[in-house]
XYZ file of C-alpha atoms in Angstrom:
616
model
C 120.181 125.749 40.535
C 120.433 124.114 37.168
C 117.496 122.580 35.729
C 119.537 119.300 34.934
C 119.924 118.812 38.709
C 118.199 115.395 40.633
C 117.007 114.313 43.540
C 120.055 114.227 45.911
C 121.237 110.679 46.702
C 121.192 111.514 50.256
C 117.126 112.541 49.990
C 114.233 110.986 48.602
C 111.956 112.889 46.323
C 108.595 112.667 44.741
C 107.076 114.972 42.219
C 107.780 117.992 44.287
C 108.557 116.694 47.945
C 111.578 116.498 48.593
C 112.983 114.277 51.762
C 116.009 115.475 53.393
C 114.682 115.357 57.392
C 116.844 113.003 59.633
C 119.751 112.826 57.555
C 122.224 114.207 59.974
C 122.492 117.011 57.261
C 125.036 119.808 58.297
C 125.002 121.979 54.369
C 121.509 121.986 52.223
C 122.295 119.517 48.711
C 121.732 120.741 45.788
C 117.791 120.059 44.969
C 115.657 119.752 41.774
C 114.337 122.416 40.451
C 110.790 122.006 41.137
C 110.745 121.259 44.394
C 108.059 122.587 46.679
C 108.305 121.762 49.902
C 111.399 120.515 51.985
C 111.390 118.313 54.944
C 115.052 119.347 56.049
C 113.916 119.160 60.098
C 116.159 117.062 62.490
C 119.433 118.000 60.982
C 122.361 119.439 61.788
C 122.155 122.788 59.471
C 123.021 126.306 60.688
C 123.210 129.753 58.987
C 125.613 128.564 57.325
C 124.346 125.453 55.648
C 122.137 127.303 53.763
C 122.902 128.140 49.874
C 122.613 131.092 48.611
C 120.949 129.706 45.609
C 118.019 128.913 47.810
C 117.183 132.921 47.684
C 116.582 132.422 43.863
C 114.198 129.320 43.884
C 110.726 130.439 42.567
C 108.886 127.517 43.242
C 109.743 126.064 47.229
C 106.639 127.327 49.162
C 107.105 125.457 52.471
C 110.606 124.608 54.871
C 110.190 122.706 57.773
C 113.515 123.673 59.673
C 112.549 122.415 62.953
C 114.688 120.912 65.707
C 118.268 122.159 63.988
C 121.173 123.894 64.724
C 119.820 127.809 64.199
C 120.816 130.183 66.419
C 119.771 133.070 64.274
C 116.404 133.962 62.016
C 117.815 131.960 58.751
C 118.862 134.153 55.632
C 119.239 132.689 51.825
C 115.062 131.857 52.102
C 113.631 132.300 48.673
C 111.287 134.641 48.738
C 108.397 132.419 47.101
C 107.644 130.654 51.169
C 104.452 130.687 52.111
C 104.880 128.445 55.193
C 108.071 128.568 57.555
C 108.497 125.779 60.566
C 111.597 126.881 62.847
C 110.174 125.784 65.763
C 112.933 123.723 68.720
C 115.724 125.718 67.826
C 117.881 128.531 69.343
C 116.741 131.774 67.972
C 117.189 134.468 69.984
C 116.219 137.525 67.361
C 113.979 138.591 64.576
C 115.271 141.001 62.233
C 113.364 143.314 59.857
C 115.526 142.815 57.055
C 115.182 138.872 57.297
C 111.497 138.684 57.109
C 111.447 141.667 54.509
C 112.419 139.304 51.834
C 109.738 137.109 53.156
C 106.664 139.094 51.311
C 104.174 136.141 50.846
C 104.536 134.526 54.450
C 101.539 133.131 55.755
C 102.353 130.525 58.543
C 105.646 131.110 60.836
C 106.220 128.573 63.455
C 108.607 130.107 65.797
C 107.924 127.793 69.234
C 110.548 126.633 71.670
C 113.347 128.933 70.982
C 115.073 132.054 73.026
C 112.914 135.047 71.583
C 112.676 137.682 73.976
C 110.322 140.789 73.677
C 113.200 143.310 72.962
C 115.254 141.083 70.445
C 111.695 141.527 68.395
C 113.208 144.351 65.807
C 111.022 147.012 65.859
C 108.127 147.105 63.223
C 109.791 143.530 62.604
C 106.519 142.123 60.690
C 106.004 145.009 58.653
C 107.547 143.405 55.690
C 105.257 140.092 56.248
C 101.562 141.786 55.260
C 99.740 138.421 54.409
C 100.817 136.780 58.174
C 97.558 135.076 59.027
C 99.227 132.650 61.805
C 102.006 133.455 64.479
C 103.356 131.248 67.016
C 105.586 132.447 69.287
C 104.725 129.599 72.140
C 107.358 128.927 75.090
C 109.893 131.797 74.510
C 110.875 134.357 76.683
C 108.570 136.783 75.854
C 107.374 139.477 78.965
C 104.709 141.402 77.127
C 102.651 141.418 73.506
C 104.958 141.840 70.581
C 104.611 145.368 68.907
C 103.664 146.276 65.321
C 101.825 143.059 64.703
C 100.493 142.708 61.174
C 96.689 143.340 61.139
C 95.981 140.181 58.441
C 96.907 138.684 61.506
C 94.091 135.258 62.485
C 95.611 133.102 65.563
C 98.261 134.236 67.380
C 99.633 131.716 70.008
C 101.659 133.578 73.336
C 101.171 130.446 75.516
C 103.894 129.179 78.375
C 105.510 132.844 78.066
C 106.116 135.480 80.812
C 103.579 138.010 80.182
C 102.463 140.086 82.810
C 100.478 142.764 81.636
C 98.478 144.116 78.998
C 98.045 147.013 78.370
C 95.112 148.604 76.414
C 96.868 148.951 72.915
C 98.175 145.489 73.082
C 95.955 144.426 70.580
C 95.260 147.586 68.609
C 94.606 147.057 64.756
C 93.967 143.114 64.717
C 90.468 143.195 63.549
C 90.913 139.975 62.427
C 92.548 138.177 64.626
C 90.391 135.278 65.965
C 92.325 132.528 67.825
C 93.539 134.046 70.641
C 95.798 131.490 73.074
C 97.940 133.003 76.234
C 97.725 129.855 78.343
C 100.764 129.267 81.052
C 101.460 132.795 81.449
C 101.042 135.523 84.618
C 98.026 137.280 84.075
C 96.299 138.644 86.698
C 93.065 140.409 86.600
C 94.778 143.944 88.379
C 97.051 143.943 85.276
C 94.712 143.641 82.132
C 93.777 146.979 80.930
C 89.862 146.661 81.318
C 89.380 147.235 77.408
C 92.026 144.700 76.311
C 89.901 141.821 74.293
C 86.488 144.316 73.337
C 89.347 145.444 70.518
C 89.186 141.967 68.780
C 85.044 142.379 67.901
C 85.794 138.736 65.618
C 87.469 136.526 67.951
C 86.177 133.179 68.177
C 88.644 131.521 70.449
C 89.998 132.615 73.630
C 92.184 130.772 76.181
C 93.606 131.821 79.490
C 94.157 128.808 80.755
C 96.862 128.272 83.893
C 96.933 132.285 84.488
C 96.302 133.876 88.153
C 92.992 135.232 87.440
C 90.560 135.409 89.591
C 87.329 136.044 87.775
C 87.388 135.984 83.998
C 88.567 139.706 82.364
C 86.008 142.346 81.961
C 84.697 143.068 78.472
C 85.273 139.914 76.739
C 84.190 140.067 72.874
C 81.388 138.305 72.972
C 79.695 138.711 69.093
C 81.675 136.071 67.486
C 83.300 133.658 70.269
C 82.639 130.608 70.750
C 85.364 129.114 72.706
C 86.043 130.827 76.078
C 89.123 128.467 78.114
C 89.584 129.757 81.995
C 90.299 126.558 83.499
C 92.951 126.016 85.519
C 93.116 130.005 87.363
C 92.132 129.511 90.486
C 88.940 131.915 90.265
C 86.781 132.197 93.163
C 83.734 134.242 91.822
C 82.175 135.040 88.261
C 79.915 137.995 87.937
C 76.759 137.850 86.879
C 77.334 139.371 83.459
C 80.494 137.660 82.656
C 78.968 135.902 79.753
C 76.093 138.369 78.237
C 75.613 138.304 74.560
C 77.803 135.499 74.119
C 74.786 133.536 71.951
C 77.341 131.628 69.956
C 79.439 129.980 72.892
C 79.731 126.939 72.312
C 82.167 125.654 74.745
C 82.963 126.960 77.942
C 85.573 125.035 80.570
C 85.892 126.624 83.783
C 87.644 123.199 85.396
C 90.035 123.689 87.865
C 89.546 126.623 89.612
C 87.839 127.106 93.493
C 84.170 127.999 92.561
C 81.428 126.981 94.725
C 78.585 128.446 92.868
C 77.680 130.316 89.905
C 75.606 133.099 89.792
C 71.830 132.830 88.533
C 71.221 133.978 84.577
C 75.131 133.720 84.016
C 73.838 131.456 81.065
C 70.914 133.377 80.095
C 72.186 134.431 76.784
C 74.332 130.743 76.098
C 71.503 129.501 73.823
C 74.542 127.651 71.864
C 76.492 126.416 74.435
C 76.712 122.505 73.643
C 79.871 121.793 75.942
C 80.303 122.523 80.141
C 83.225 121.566 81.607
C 83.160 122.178 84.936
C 85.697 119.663 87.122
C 88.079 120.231 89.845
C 85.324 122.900 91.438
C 84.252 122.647 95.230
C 80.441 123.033 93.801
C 78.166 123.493 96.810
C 74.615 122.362 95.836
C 71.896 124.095 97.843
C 69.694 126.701 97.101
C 72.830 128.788 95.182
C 72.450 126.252 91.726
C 68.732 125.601 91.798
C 68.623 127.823 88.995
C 71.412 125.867 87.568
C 69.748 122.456 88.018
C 66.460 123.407 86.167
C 68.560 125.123 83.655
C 70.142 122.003 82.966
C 66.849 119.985 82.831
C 65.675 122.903 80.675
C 68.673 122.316 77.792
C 68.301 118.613 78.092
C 70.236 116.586 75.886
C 71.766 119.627 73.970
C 73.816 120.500 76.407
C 76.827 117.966 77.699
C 77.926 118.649 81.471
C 80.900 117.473 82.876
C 82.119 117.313 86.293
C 79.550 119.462 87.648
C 79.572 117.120 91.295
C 78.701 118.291 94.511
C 81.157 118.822 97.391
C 79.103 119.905 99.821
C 76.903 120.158 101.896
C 77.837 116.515 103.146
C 74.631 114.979 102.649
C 75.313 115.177 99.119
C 78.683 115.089 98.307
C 80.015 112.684 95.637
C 76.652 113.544 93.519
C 75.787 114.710 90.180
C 73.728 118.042 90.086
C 71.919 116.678 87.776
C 70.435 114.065 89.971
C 68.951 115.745 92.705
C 65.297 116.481 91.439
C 63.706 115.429 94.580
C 66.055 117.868 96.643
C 65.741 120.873 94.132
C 61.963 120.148 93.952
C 61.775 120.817 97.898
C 63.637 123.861 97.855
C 61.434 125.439 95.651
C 58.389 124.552 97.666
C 60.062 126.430 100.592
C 58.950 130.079 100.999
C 62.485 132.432 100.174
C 63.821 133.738 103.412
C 62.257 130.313 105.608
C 64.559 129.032 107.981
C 63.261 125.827 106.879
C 66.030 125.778 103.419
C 68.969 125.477 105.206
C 67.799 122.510 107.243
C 66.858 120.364 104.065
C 70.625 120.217 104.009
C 72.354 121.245 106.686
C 73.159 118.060 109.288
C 70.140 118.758 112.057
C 70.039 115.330 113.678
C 70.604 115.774 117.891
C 69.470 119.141 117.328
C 66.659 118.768 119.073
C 65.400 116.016 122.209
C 67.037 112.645 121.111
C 66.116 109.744 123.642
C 67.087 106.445 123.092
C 64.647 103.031 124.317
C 66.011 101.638 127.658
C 63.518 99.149 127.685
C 64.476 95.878 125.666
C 61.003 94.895 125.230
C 60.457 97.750 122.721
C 59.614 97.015 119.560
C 58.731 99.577 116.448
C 55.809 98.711 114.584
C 56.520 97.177 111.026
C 55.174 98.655 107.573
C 52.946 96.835 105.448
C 55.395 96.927 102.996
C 58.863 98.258 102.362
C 59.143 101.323 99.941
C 59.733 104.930 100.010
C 56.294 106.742 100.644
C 53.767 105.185 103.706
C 50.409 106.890 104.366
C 49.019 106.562 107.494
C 45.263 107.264 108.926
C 46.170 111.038 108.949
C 49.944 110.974 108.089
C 52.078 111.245 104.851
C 55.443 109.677 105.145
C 58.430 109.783 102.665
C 61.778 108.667 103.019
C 64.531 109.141 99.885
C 68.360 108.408 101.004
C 71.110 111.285 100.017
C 73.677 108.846 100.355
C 74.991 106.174 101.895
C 75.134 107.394 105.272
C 71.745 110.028 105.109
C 68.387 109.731 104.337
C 66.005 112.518 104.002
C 62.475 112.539 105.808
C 59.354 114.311 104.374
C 55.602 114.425 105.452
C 52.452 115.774 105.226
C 50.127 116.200 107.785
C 46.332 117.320 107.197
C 45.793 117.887 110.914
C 48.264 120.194 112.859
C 50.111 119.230 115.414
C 52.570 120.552 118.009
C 55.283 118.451 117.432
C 55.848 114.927 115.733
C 58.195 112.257 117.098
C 60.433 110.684 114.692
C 62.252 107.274 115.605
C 64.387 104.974 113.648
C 65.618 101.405 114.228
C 68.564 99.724 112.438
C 67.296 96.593 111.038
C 69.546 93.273 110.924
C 69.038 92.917 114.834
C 66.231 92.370 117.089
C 65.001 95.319 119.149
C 65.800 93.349 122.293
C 69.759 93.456 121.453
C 69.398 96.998 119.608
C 68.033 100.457 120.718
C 65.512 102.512 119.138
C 66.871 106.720 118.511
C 64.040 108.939 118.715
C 63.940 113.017 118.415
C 61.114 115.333 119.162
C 60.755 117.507 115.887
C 58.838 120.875 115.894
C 55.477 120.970 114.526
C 56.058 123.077 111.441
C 58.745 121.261 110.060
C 57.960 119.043 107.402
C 61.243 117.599 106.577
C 64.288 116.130 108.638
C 67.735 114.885 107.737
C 69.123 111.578 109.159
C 72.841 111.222 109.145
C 75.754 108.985 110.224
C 73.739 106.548 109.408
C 75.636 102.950 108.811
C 75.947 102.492 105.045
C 74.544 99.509 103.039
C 71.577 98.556 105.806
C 68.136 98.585 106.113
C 66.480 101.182 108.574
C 62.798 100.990 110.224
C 61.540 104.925 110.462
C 58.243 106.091 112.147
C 56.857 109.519 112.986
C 53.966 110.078 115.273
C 52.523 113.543 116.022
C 51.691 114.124 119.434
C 48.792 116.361 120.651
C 49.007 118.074 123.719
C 47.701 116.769 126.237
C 47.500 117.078 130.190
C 49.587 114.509 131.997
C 49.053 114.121 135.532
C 52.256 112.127 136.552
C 51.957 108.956 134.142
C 54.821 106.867 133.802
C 54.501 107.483 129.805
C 58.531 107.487 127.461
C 60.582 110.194 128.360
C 58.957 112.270 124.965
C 55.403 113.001 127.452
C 57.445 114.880 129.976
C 59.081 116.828 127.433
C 56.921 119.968 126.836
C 53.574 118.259 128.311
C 52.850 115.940 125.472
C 51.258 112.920 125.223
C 49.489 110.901 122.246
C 46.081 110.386 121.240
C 45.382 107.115 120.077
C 42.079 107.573 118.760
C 42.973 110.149 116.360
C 46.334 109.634 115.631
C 48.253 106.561 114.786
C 52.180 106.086 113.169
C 53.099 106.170 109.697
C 56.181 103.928 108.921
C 59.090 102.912 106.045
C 61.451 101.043 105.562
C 64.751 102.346 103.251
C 68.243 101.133 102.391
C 71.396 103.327 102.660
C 73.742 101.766 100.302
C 73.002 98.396 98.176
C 73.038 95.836 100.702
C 70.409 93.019 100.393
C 67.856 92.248 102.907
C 66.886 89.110 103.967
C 63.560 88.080 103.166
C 61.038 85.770 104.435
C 58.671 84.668 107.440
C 61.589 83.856 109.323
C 63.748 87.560 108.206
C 63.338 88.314 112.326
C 64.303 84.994 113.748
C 67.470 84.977 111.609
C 68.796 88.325 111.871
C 68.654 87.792 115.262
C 70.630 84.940 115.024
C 73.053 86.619 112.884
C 73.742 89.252 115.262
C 74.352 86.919 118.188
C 76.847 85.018 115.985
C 78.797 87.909 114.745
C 81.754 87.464 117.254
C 82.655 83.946 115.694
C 84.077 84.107 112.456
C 86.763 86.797 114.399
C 87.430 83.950 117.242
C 87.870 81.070 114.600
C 90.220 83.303 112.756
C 92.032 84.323 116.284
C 92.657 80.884 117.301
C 93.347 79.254 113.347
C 96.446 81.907 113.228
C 97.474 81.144 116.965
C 97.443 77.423 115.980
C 99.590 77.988 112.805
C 102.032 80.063 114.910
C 102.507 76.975 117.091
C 102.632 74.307 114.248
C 105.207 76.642 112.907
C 107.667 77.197 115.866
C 107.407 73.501 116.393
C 108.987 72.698 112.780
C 111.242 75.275 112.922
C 113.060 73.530 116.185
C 112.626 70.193 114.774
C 114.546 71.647 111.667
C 117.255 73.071 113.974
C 117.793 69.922 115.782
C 118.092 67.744 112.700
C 120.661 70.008 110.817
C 122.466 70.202 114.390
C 122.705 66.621 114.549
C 124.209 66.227 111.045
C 126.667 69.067 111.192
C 128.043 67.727 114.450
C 128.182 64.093 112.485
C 129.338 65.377 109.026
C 133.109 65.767 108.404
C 134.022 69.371 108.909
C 137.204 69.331 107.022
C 136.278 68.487 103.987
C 133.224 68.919 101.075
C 131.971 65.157 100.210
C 128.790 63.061 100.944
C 130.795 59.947 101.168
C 128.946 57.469 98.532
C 131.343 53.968 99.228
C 134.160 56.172 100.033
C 134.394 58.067 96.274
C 134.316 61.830 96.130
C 132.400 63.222 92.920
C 132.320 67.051 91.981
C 129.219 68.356 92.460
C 129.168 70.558 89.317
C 130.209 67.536 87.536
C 127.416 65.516 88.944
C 124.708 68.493 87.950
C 126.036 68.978 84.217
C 127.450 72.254 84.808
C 130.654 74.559 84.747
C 132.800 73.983 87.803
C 133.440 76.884 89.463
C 135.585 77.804 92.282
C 133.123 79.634 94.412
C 129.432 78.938 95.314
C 126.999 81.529 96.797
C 125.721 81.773 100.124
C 123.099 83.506 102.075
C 123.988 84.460 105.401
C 121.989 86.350 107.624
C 121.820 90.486 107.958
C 123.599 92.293 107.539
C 126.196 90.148 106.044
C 124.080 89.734 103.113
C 124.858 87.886 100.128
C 128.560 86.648 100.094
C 130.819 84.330 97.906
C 132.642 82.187 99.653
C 135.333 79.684 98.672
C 135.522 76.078 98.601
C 138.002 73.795 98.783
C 139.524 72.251 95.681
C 138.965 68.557 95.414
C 139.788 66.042 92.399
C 137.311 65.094 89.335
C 136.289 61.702 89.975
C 135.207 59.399 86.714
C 131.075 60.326 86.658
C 129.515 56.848 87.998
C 125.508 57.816 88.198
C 123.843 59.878 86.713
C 121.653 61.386 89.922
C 121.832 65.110 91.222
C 122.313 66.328 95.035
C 120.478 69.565 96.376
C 122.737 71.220 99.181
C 120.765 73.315 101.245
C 123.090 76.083 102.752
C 122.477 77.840 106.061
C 122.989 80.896 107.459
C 126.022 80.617 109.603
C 126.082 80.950 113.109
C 129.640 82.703 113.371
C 131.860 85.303 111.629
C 133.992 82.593 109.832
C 132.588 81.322 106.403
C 131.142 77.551 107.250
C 128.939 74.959 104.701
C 126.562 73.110 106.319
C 126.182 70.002 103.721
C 123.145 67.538 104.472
């Protein structure tokens, strides 16, 4: 290289960048003397484009040779790179001797070629001792390269074929501390328990789209903060998965099949700012508790995503997050009651359900519509789940041996509707109505019944179930009134009167609409046959031999007529499964243009194999 030499007229070059990428180059130009970094990617260039006199340029420090022609690690490199992008090409081997004369490489890119693990030379990077970043992404590679240099910092193995690894995988890369294996087929039988406690500075780890099913024993957990498992299918994570990890700051575990998490899994996550948590089948009962006050606990310092319940069903499609009420009732219930699994577990018909066969029966009405009613001796509160459930809770001062709970749909008058009742022990204090109709308003009582001795009166069927009876004197019905969904109620003195009304006028807006379409039907099938008679009548009158509307006996083109290109053929539409179909017509004269006025032709579907115009 002579120091005379320009830019190349094929490249563009400033101060020491020099342009040569997407030049359909198949040979390296000469280049100026001073010239730093290359953009030759895109090209044609093989082995054997490359000058020798690149090997004795002192200044290049960066070659981006992506997306050639290379089928082989490149030679003639001067020795001076610090940065080498060969990434989308076809290499298939890494020789020794080629990255000997590489001595101050820092940064190889070596993605998307056809690098197996046993084309790696052996002790292949032992001539490269200031390597700080590898990537060897979406190759062919079936285990950890060998003899890795230990200056060694990120080292990307992602969308490979790796297996297994083994204990000495990562044996001497103390520094090493981006660590990305994504898209590969690890399994948690074949990582050697002790295989990531080597690298004590890691700060990034990612296993993403893997067959794990719990995250690898013995992560490092003094520097990292980054752990990616997302995406493995994991069922479970122990309980000390994540201990000592007090500089996690992001954690994604989306993806996978976990339905719970174990309590003080975040105990030591004081730093953790980031949980990403979709695509999980989260149960919320009793299991995340811990997880919900957690979450209160961090506040705003911690961002949770995805983290929505699947089941149980009263609260599925639900954040976590949201159910204080529910997780505040849980932990009023004594651990080991029978009474936390029926906060939310589906108990309605459990018990006695009797419905009102009398039509007369009407529920008595709150004062006032809202979620917590107190009656003389009786606590009532009603919260809805969702839009189909609605949780019942009371307190009662007085004991009782059982309550009786009823609810009434409102929108419709007790006479038309029916009133479900269910007897519900005495030392239950909460109940969960379900399949209830979304987006209406519901009228719920409870009423505790004292036993008393019934001598054969003709009481509802709830005093002949277990002897009971109630006491008006000391106790009297405590009532709400709650929406499921967001449908608006109709207020006002005459709210009873109307809804009434609305109910027995439901069936009419389906009749109108039954007999509207029935009457278009008709109107319909009567035009059609009118249609069909009049085009009858003028194809049986029309001349069938010939193509003319017979204007005072003078034939005009009818392209000539509509200011277009006469053609020979015109289209027409005949029915399935003939299709489209050009048919010809009949040759006729150009008559002298008299008027200037334009004809539509309407063509039919014919009514016979043989090709017919119907002209009107």
């Amino acid at each position: 290289m002579n120091e005379g030499i320009v830019c190349p007229s094929v490249c563009r070059c400033d101060e020491g960048f020099v342009y040569c990428n997407d030049r359909g180059l198949s040979i390296i130009p000469p280049l100026p003397l001073m010239a730093a970094i290359l953009y030759l990617q895109s090209n044609r260039l093989s082995n054997a484009g490359l000058p020798p006199s690149l090997e004795r340029s002192t200044s290049i420090r960066v070659i981006y040779l992506y997306a050639n022609q290379l089928d082989e690690f490149p030679i003639h490199l001067p020795p001076s790179l610090r940065e080498l992008h060969l990434q989308d090409n076809n290499i298939r081997t890494l020789p020794r001797s080629a990255l000997a004369k590489l001595p101050l490489l820092e940064r190889l890119h070596l993605d998307d070629n056809s690098i197996s693990t046993v084309s790696i030379q052996e002790r292949a990077f032992s001539g490269t001792p200031r390597l700080r970043l590898l990537f060897l992404s979406r190759n062919h590679l079936s285990s950890i390269p060998a003899g890795l240099p230990a200056s060694l910092e990120e080292l990307r193995l992602d969308d490979n074929r790796i297996s297994t690894i083994p204990t000495h995988a990562f044996r001497g890369l103390s520094s090493l501390r981006r660590l990305v294996l994504d898209g590969n087929l690890l399994a948690n039988t074949r990582i050697a328990d002790d295989t990531f406690s080597r690298l004590s500075n890691l700060t990034e780890l990612s296993l993403v789209r893997n067959a794990l099913q719990s995250p690898p024993v013995n992560l490092p957990s003094a520097h990292l903060v980054r752990l990616h498992l997302q995406d493995n299918g994991m069922t479970h994570i122990p309980r000390g998965a994540l201990d000592g990890m007090r500089r996690l700051q992001r954690l994604d575990l989306s993806g996978n099949n976990l339905t719970s998490l174990p309590r003080g899994l975040l105990k030591d996550t004081e730093s953790l700012e980031l949980l990403l948590l979709r695509g999980n089948p989260w149960f919320c009962g009793c299991n995340l508790r811990w997880l919900h006050a957690w979450l209160h606990g961090r506040g705003a310092a911690v961002t949770v995503r995805g983290l929505t319940c699947q089941g149980p069903e009263p609260v599925r499609g639900q954040i976590l997050r949201d159910l204080t009420s529910l997780m505040e009732q849980l932990a009023s219930v004594p651990h080991g009651s029978t009474t936390t699994t029926s906060l939310l577990v589906p108990t309605q018909g459990s018990l006695f359900t009797l419905r009102a066969k009398r039509p007369g029966l009407v529920m008595p009405l709150p004062p006032g519509e809202g979620g917590q009613v107190t009656g003389e001796a009786l606590e009532l509160t009603v919260k809805p789940l969702s839009s189909d459930s609605v949780l019942v809770s009371w307190l009662c001062p007085q004991p009782a041996p059982s309550f009786r709970l009823s609810w009434l749909r409102l929108g419709s008058s007790a006479a038309l509707g029916s009133i479900t009742e269910t007897l519900v022990p005495g030392e239950r204090r909460q109940y969960l109505l379900t399949q209830l109709t979304p987006r209406s308003h519901y009228l719920i009582c409870l009423l505790p019944l004292r036993q008393e001795p019934s001598f054969g009166g003709s009481s509802m069927g709830s005093s002949r179930v277990g002897s009971m009876d109630t006491d008006s004197k000391d106790s009297s019905p405590a009532c709400a009134q709650i929406e499921t969904g967001d449908a608006l109620v109709n207020s006002g003195g005459e709210g009873s009167d109307k809804e009434g009304q609305d109910s027995e006028l439901t069936a009419l807006p389906l009749a109108g609409i039954i007999g509207g379409a029935t009457a278009l039907v008709s109107l319909l099938l009567i035009f059609g046959i009118f249609c069909w008679y009049g085009q009858r009548a003028g194809y049986m009158s029309g001349d069938s031999g010939s193509y003319s509307r017979g204007r005072g006996g003078k034939h005009y083109d009818d392209y000539v007529e509509s200011g277009t290109k006469k053609d020979t053929s015109i289209l027409e539409i005949r029915a399935p499964p003939a299709g489209f179909q050009m048919t010809a017509m009949a040759h006729q004269p150009l008559q002298p243009k008299l008027e200037d006025v334009t004809y539509i032709h309407t063509i039919f579907p014919s009514s016979s194999s043989s090709s017919q115009l119907c002209a009107v």
